[in-house]
Coordinates of C-alpha atoms in Angstrom, one line a residue:
X17 CA -1.7 73.1 109.2
X18 CA -1.9 72.3 105.5
X19 CA 0.9 72.6 103.0
X20 CA -0.2 74.7 100.1
X21 CA 0.9 73.9 96.5
X22 CA 0.4 76.4 93.7
X23 CA -2.3 75.2 91.2
X24 CA -2.7 76.9 87.9
X25 CA -6.0 78.9 87.4
X26 CA -8.5 77.6 85.0
X27 CA -11.9 78.8 83.8
X28 CA -14.7 78.6 86.4
X29 CA -16.6 75.3 86.3
X30 CA -19.6 73.9 88.1
X31 CA -18.4 70.8 89.9
X32 CA -20.1 68.1 92.0
X33 CA -18.0 66.3 94.6
X34 CA -19.6 63.1 95.9
X35 CA -18.1 62.1 99.2
X36 CA -17.1 65.8 99.5
X37 CA -17.2 65.8 103.3
X38 CA -14.6 63.0 103.6
X39 CA -10.9 63.2 104.0
X40 CA -9.8 63.6 100.3
X41 CA -13.1 65.0 99.1
X42 CA -13.1 67.9 101.4
X43 CA -9.6 68.9 100.3
X44 CA -10.8 68.7 96.7
X45 CA -13.7 71.1 97.6
X46 CA -11.1 73.5 99.1
X47 CA -9.0 73.4 96.0
X48 CA -11.9 73.9 93.5
X49 CA -13.3 76.9 95.5
X50 CA -9.8 78.5 95.6
X51 CA -9.6 78.4 91.8
X52 CA -13.1 79.9 91.5
X53 CA -15.4 76.9 90.8
X54 CA -19.0 76.6 92.0
X55 CA -18.9 73.4 94.2
X56 CA -21.9 71.1 95.0
X57 CA -20.8 68.7 97.8
X58 CA -22.9 65.6 98.5
X59 CA -22.3 63.2 101.3
X60 CA -24.4 60.9 103.5
X61 CA -22.0 61.6 106.4
X62 CA -21.5 57.9 107.1
X63 CA -17.7 58.4 107.3
X64 CA -17.5 62.0 106.1
X65 CA -17.8 64.8 108.6
X66 CA -19.4 68.3 108.6
X67 CA -16.3 69.6 110.5
X68 CA -14.3 69.0 107.3
X69 CA -16.5 71.4 105.3
X70 CA -17.7 73.7 108.0
X71 CA -15.5 76.6 106.9
X72 CA -17.0 76.4 103.4
X73 CA -20.7 76.4 104.4
X74 CA -21.0 80.2 104.1
X75 CA -19.0 80.4 100.9
X76 CA -21.2 81.9 98.1
X77 CA -20.0 79.3 95.6
X78 CA -20.5 76.2 97.9
X79 CA -23.6 74.1 98.6
X80 CA -23.9 70.9 100.6
X81 CA -26.6 68.2 100.2
X82 CA -26.8 65.3 102.5
X83 CA -27.5 62.4 100.2
X84 CA -26.6 58.8 99.7
X85 CA -25.3 58.1 96.1
X86 CA -26.9 54.7 96.2
X87 CA -30.1 56.6 95.5
X88 CA -30.5 58.6 92.2
X89 CA -30.1 62.3 92.3
X90 CA -30.9 65.3 90.1
X91 CA -28.8 68.5 89.8
X92 CA -30.7 71.4 88.3
X93 CA -28.7 73.5 85.8
X94 CA -25.4 72.9 84.1
X95 CA -22.8 70.6 85.5
X96 CA -19.2 70.4 84.1
X97 CA -17.4 68.0 86.4
X98 CA -18.1 65.1 88.8
X99 CA -15.6 63.7 91.3
X100 CA -16.7 60.4 92.9
X101 CA -15.1 59.8 96.3
X102 CA -18.3 58.3 97.8
X103 CA -17.2 55.2 99.5
X104 CA -15.8 54.2 103.0
X105 CA -12.1 53.7 102.3
X106 CA -10.6 52.1 105.5
X107 CA -11.1 48.4 106.3
X108 CA -13.0 48.9 109.6
X109 CA -15.5 51.2 107.9
X110 CA -16.0 49.3 104.6
X111 CA -16.1 45.9 106.4
X112 CA -18.8 47.1 108.8
X113 CA -21.4 46.9 106.1
X114 CA -19.9 45.0 103.2
X115 CA -23.1 44.8 101.2
X116 CA -23.6 48.6 101.6
X117 CA -20.0 49.1 100.5
X118 CA -20.5 47.1 97.3
X119 CA -23.8 49.0 96.6
X120 CA -22.0 52.3 97.1
X121 CA -19.3 51.3 94.6
X122 CA -21.6 49.9 92.0
X123 CA -25.0 51.7 92.3
X124 CA -23.3 54.9 93.4
X125 CA -21.0 55.0 90.5
X126 CA -23.8 54.0 88.1
X127 CA -26.0 56.9 89.4
X128 CA -23.2 59.4 89.1
X129 CA -22.4 58.1 85.6
X130 CA -26.0 58.6 84.6
X131 CA -25.9 62.2 85.9
X132 CA -22.6 62.9 84.1
X133 CA -24.1 61.5 80.9
X134 CA -27.3 63.5 81.2
X135 CA -25.3 66.7 81.8
X136 CA -22.4 66.0 79.3
X137 CA -20.1 66.4 82.3
X138 CA -16.7 64.8 82.8
X139 CA -16.4 62.3 85.6
X140 CA -13.5 61.2 87.7
X141 CA -13.6 57.9 89.6
X142 CA -11.5 57.7 92.8
X143 CA -10.4 54.1 92.4
X144 CA -7.8 52.5 94.6
X145 CA -4.6 50.5 94.8
X146 CA -6.7 47.8 96.4
X147 CA -7.8 46.8 92.9
X148 CA -4.4 45.1 92.8
X149 CA -5.2 43.0 95.9
X150 CA -2.2 41.3 97.5
X151 CA 0.0 41.8 94.4
X152 CA 2.2 39.2 92.9
X153 CA 3.8 41.9 90.7
X154 CA 5.9 44.5 92.4
X155 CA 5.9 47.5 92.0
X156 CA 2.4 47.8 90.5
X157 CA 1.9 49.2 87.0
X158 CA -1.6 50.1 85.7
X159 CA -1.6 47.1 83.3
X160 CA -1.3 44.6 86.2
X161 CA -4.7 43.0 86.5
X162 CA -4.3 42.2 90.2
X163 CA -4.5 39.3 92.7
X164 CA -7.8 39.7 94.6
X165 CA -9.6 37.2 96.8
X166 CA -13.2 37.6 95.6
X167 CA -14.7 36.0 98.8
X168 CA -12.4 37.5 101.5
X169 CA -13.4 40.2 104.0
X170 CA -11.8 43.0 101.9
X171 CA -13.5 41.9 98.6
X172 CA -16.5 44.2 99.1
X173 CA -14.2 47.2 98.6
X174 CA -11.6 45.6 96.3
X175 CA -14.1 44.1 93.9
X176 CA -16.5 47.0 94.3
X177 CA -13.9 49.4 93.1
X178 CA -13.0 47.1 90.2
X179 CA -16.6 47.0 89.2
X180 CA -16.8 50.8 89.4
X181 CA -13.8 51.0 87.0
X182 CA -15.6 48.6 84.6
X183 CA -18.7 50.8 84.6
X184 CA -16.7 53.9 83.8
X185 CA -15.1 52.3 80.7
X186 CA -18.4 50.7 79.6
X187 CA -20.0 54.1 79.7
X188 CA -17.2 55.6 77.7
X189 CA -17.4 52.9 75.1
X190 CA -21.2 52.9 74.9
X191 CA -22.1 56.5 75.4
X192 CA -18.9 58.5 74.8
X193 CA -18.9 59.7 78.5
X194 CA -15.7 61.6 79.3
X195 CA -14.1 59.6 82.1
X196 CA -11.0 59.7 84.3
X197 CA -9.9 56.8 86.6
X198 CA -7.4 57.4 89.3
X199 CA -5.9 54.6 91.3
X200 CA -5.1 56.1 94.7
X201 CA -2.3 54.6 96.8
X202 CA -1.9 55.2 100.6
X203 CA -2.6 58.8 101.3
X204 CA -2.3 60.7 104.7
X205 CA -2.8 64.2 106.0
X206 CA -5.1 66.5 108.0
X207 CA -8.8 65.5 108.2
X208 CA -8.1 61.7 108.4
X209 CA -10.6 60.1 110.7
X210 CA -9.1 59.5 114.1
X211 CA -10.5 55.9 114.3
X212 CA -10.3 54.9 110.7
X213 CA -7.8 52.1 111.2
X214 CA -5.3 53.3 108.7
X215 CA -1.6 53.1 109.4
X216 CA -0.6 56.7 109.7
X217 CA -3.6 57.9 111.7
X218 CA -3.4 54.9 114.0
X219 CA 0.3 55.4 114.7
X220 CA 0.0 59.2 115.2
X221 CA -3.0 58.9 117.6
X222 CA -1.4 56.1 119.6
X223 CA 1.9 58.0 119.8
X224 CA 0.3 61.2 121.0
X225 CA -1.6 59.3 123.7
X226 CA 1.5 57.4 124.8
X227 CA -0.2 54.1 124.0
X228 CA 1.6 51.1 122.4
X229 CA 1.9 51.5 118.6
X230 CA 0.0 48.6 117.0
X231 CA 2.0 46.9 114.2
X232 CA 0.3 44.1 112.4
X233 CA 2.4 41.2 111.2
X234 CA 6.2 41.4 111.3
X235 CA 6.3 45.0 110.4
X236 CA 8.3 44.1 107.2
X237 CA 5.3 44.6 104.9
X238 CA 5.6 47.8 102.9
X239 CA 3.5 50.8 101.9
X240 CA 4.1 54.0 100.0
X241 CA 2.7 57.2 101.6
X242 CA 1.5 60.2 99.7
X243 CA 0.6 63.5 101.4
X244 CA -2.9 64.6 100.6
X245 CA -1.9 67.9 98.9
X246 CA 0.2 66.1 96.4
X247 CA -2.6 63.7 95.7
X248 CA -5.2 66.5 95.2
X249 CA -2.9 68.2 92.8
X250 CA -2.6 65.0 90.8
X251 CA -6.4 64.4 90.8
X252 CA -7.0 67.9 89.5
X253 CA -4.4 67.5 86.8
X254 CA -5.9 64.2 85.7
X255 CA -9.4 65.7 85.6
X256 CA -8.3 68.6 83.5
X257 CA -6.1 66.5 81.2
X258 CA -7.0 66.0 77.5
X259 CA -10.1 63.8 76.8
X260 CA -7.8 61.1 75.4
X261 CA -6.3 60.6 78.9
X262 CA -8.8 58.3 80.6
X263 CA -6.5 56.2 82.9
X264 CA -6.4 54.2 85.0
X265 CA -3.5 56.4 86.3
X266 CA -1.7 55.4 89.5
X267 CA -1.4 58.3 91.9
X268 CA 0.8 57.7 94.9
X269 CA 4.3 58.1 96.3
X270 CA 6.8 55.6 94.9
X271 CA 9.0 55.8 98.0
X272 CA 8.4 52.4 99.6
X273 CA 9.0 51.8 103.3
X274 CA 8.2 49.2 105.9
X275 CA 5.4 49.5 108.4
X276 CA 7.9 49.3 111.2
X277 CA 9.9 52.1 109.7
X278 CA 6.9 54.4 109.4
X279 CA 6.0 53.6 113.0
X280 CA 9.5 54.6 114.2
X281 CA 9.3 57.8 112.0
X282 CA 6.1 58.7 113.8
X283 CA 7.7 58.1 117.2
X284 CA 10.6 60.4 116.2
X285 CA 8.3 63.2 115.0
X286 CA 6.0 63.0 118.0
X287 CA 8.9 62.5 120.5
X288 CA 6.7 59.8 122.0
X289 CA 7.8 57.2 124.5
X290 CA 5.3 54.6 123.1
X291 CA 6.6 51.1 122.3
X292 CA 5.8 48.9 119.4
X293 CA 3.2 46.1 119.9
X294 CA 3.1 43.4 117.2
X295 CA -0.2 41.6 116.4
X296 CA -1.3 39.0 113.8
X297 CA -1.7 40.3 110.2
X298 CA -5.3 40.7 109.1
X299 CA -6.7 38.4 106.4
X300 CA -5.7 39.4 102.8
X301 CA -3.7 42.3 104.0
X302 CA -1.2 43.2 101.2
X303 CA 2.4 42.4 101.9
X304 CA 3.9 45.0 99.5
X305 CA 2.5 48.1 97.9
X306 CA 4.3 50.6 95.7
X307 CA 3.0 52.4 92.6
X308 CA 4.6 52.7 89.2
X309 CA 3.9 56.4 88.4
X310 CA 5.5 56.7 85.0
X311 CA 2.0 57.2 83.4
X312 CA 1.3 60.1 85.7
X313 CA 4.8 61.5 85.0
X314 CA 4.5 61.2 81.3
X315 CA 0.9 62.2 80.7
X316 CA 0.4 64.7 83.6
X317 CA 3.8 65.9 84.5
X318 CA 3.0 64.9 88.1
X319 CA 5.0 63.4 90.9
X320 CA 4.8 63.8 94.6
X321 CA 6.8 66.8 96.0
X322 CA 6.3 66.8 99.8
X323 CA 8.8 64.8 101.9
X324 CA 7.4 62.4 104.4
X325 CA 8.8 64.3 107.4
X326 CA 7.1 67.5 106.4
X327 CA 3.8 65.8 105.7
X328 CA 3.9 63.9 109.0
X329 CA 4.6 67.2 110.8
X330 CA 1.4 68.7 109.3
X331 CA -0.6 65.6 110.0
X332 CA 0.7 65.4 113.6
X333 CA -0.2 69.0 114.2
X334 CA -3.8 68.3 113.1
X335 CA -4.2 65.2 115.3
X336 CA -2.5 66.9 118.3
X337 CA -5.5 69.3 118.4
X338 CA -7.9 66.4 118.1
X339 CA -6.3 64.4 120.8
X340 CA -6.0 67.4 123.1
X341 CA -9.7 68.0 122.7
X342 CA -9.2 71.5 121.2
X343 CA -10.6 70.5 117.8
X344 CA -14.3 70.3 117.0
X345 CA -16.1 68.0 119.4
X346 CA -19.6 66.8 120.4
X347 CA -22.4 65.8 118.1
X348 CA -22.3 67.4 114.6
X349 CA -24.8 70.0 113.7
X350 CA -26.0 68.9 110.2
X351 CA -26.5 71.9 107.9
X352 CA -29.4 70.4 106.0
X353 CA -32.2 67.9 106.8
X354 CA -31.5 64.4 105.7
X355 CA -32.9 63.5 102.3
X356 CA -35.3 60.5 102.4
X357 CA -34.0 57.4 100.6
X358 CA -36.6 57.8 97.9
X359 CA -36.2 61.5 97.4
X360 CA -34.0 63.2 94.7
X361 CA -31.4 65.6 96.0
X362 CA -31.7 68.9 94.0
X363 CA -29.1 71.7 94.0
X364 CA -30.3 74.8 92.2
X365 CA -28.1 76.9 89.9
X366 CA -26.7 80.0 91.7

């Protein structure tokens, strides 16, 4: 179940989505195809999943290339837009290979910027609220420079994304590349990975299984949760905004709530008998997180529209199928042979 939001039609574009088989990237692919774009999805399937794009594989305007953005790539023919979502985004995934995470953020962004520059394409970097670290300013506006521990276990992601933003603006200043930078706050919805360690997916899966709900820390730390359809609409609006709008632009829901409160909301929506189980807070875990979205409101006319309860119902419906075993299961059938690390991934013009 996905909540649809009407998106204005624009001229057909040829768009590359890096990390397009992931949670947010696959929703972007859906949206772009619905508006009539030709979409080239690239993903190394490290955290992305073929199941997220399987319905698109036979679409005449969609092509998939299994490729790691840490390696250079070529795209034959014109290219109008590049979305960069290519990076593990949950702590268990990005901490599993911290050096690989940093390389994806830096080398991957550099390779995509080179491609965008060669093709005179506009590029959007999916940055993150993690660039603010464990913030000392609350709520967080875009001009806050952050409070990040450069040597902590989360630094590979936090600092990697900060470096990616630096590259984006350096390419704009040096080469005139058309850039957009979105700082994405906590997002939830269908296609989240069941074991990605994020708050909403963890709570829903545990509640559906009747297992204790794991709450780290006191449960008083806060987050702001944005439904994926709201986020995708904001990303598209940012990408298609005037050239002068570069960002960074916070995209997230300014409704702040405690971790314990979201856990109890999940229990209500699932009608689960699970209990709360409190565990120590992980190192450098942010205590408060809430975006200032006045820039998005002023420049894009964007703000979230989907209430938490409605978004949770859609997300719970998705995970209910996964937990019950009625969703896709077993080893994934990869639609294309893995590209060698030294090869160039080439997508031909239709």
